[in-house]
Amino acid sequence: WDKLVAATEDIAYNRLDEAETKDLAVQGAFRGVYIDLLTRYPLLYVYWQKYAVLEYKLSGTDGSIRVLSQAVDAFPHSLDLWVEYLAALVENKAEETFIREMFRKAVQFNGRNFLSHPLWDKYIEFEHTRNPASDNPYLLEIYLQLVRIPLYQYAQYYQSFHEINKNFSISQLFGETELATLLAKHGKTAELTVEERSALIDDHFLGVFTTTQQSVSERWPFEAEIKTPFFSLEALSDTELTNWQQYLDFEIQSASPPAQVVALFERALVPAASYLKLWMKYIKWHIEHTSGETEKIRNVYLRACNVFVPLDDFPIRLNYAAFLEMSLDDNALSACHLLYQKLIKLSPQNDILVRYLHFITRNYPAQAYLFMSKAVAAFFQEEPELKKTKKDKLLPELLPWFDSFTAIVTLKISKTAVRKARTDVRKLFEKYYTHDTLKSSPQFWLYFFDFELKCKHVSNLSQIVFFAKNETMLPKIVIDDMLTEYRAFLLKHDPGNREIIFLNADSVNSLFVNKSLRAGSAFSPPSLGVLSDAKKEDELNLMVLKQNGHPGITIDQKPTVTNKLPWEEFASGVRELPTFRNVEKASLPIQYPV
């Protein structure tokens, strides 16, 4: 940017004659450089000044003042820009009422800045020039503010006020309540002598001065540590950042007027504009101390999210979304919706997806199925650069999402929308259910099982249960829960279904009884792979027999009786004792798997 601005200025000031600089296309190109830069970095006050100087060359004084007006709108907490803008208005004899209005606006934004004396000096000079009389009411308005604000030049302002305050009536210096309190404190009535009046004024404002002096002394150690009060793309030092944080803590804990706290936050957020913690601290303070003023809080969020805080700092944007949703306003909900869509586009993290999902289900239930389809499809987009390995990394982040999104489409939306939703959700299942990663996802399968359960679709339920038992790698406890719900559903809605007979066997833990358990790849030994034919199933049965109820411990030979007798021959008399084979191997050490 520095090189571009330098090249622009070189061309504008050194390489073009006056006629060429009047060309509208050339002027548009020059302005475009500064507009693009200052839209992205509005706190670069030096470049606003450069822009104003260039505009003066292009279109004269009016153009320059117009740029300065844009500058103070974009960066209202800049003392330098306000002083330059007000000086230009005064020098070019703008309308007096408008200038006074701009001074008041400048003071509103910057009057409590510890180093704001250039602004106050210019304000006093302006009013004194218009009316040099010692009883100028506009000067009184200024000084009554100044003597109460902790500023670098507080003593000078108190001395100037002390020289003129006797020229004003008691009613001008004090409000009715304040005056009544003072009179009662000193045991006086409203009828005061000149000496009593002077003593009352001096005594009161000496107390104000002492309080202000104490405030300045308390703030001076923090002010002395501020080395970079301006915005810079370079990071603040840890020392300076800590100083700002401690200064803010002091101001908040001192129970200072809200305007004083806001002024310090705004000062801090110029050099520390990209620091998330300070923005969050500012928002927290607003929520705790300006309850009900939602527009102020929203403006702080907007400045942080849209201009200053880096795009990859999601917490403040998620907080903003929650704040917008709590507003219960249609415009706020629309803004919240757009914010979530931008966040998902930037980074479809699981936490963002889940929050977005909850937002949609709470506020737009009739459209929930559509958003779900789009969000899931985003993880499987068939773009060339998105290879299968990347999909597999993204997919686990998506899975918990199904856990949060129950089949609300059948509960909260109209019948017409339900039919459309059912079609879309089933298409989603058909498209992705064979994906290897999803075969081990309880969230994915339970979501679609619950969906069909609520839809009461027996055929689809049967297919989901069959595939889950035989083709997935789901934990047995998940399949058992699914079978229990499925059995209860059939008993209630289709009691004549023959599947009920076999469901009991499917829940048994024995591999000999539970055929689907033998077929499930999750329970097959790696050496056998996925059991898909009778030969592999026979191998598994033989292996289970050798393990004798102790998985992983194989016994090749176990003792057996060699002279078994039929049961019917036991009653015919005494028979010989049984004989055994492989008895000696029963005491051999167990061969544990390596």
XYZ file of N, CA and C in Angstrom, residues 77 79 109-117 120 149-152 223 260 263 267:
60
model
N -12.881 8.951 16.477
C -12.079 9.090 17.692
C -10.647 9.528 17.388
N -8.295 12.581 17.185
C -8.099 13.992 17.521
C -7.521 14.770 16.352
N -16.883 12.781 21.088
C -16.064 11.617 20.767
C -14.682 11.652 21.418
N -14.104 12.854 21.577
C -12.697 12.946 21.981
C -12.427 13.823 23.192
N -13.451 14.442 23.757
C -13.239 15.412 24.825
C -12.641 14.824 26.084
N -12.782 13.520 26.296
C -12.237 12.891 27.501
C -10.893 12.207 27.248
N -10.365 12.347 26.079
C -9.014 11.865 25.803
C -8.031 12.670 26.651
N -7.160 12.006 27.377
C -6.237 12.664 28.292
C -5.415 13.742 27.594
N -5.157 13.551 26.306
C -4.341 14.499 25.541
C -5.176 15.283 24.528
N -6.413 15.600 24.903
C -7.312 16.261 23.941
C -7.235 17.786 24.002
N -6.213 18.328 24.660
C -6.128 19.795 24.781
C -6.061 20.522 23.439
N -9.745 21.131 22.670
C -10.379 22.087 23.575
C -9.840 23.504 23.337
N -12.971 17.086 33.925
C -12.399 15.978 33.157
C -10.898 15.882 33.439
N -10.387 14.691 33.761
C -8.936 14.536 33.985
C -8.163 14.633 32.680
N -7.531 15.786 32.448
C -6.781 16.060 31.228
C -5.348 16.473 31.573
N -4.506 16.396 30.587
C -3.097 16.746 30.772
C -2.954 18.207 31.210
N -0.776 6.633 31.601
C -0.552 7.476 30.428
C 0.922 7.519 30.045
N -16.416 8.250 30.528
C -14.973 8.177 30.717
C -14.453 6.791 30.343
N -14.577 6.376 26.552
C -13.492 7.135 25.918
C -12.178 6.363 25.975
N -9.975 4.778 22.858
C -8.546 5.084 22.678
C -7.726 3.800 22.547
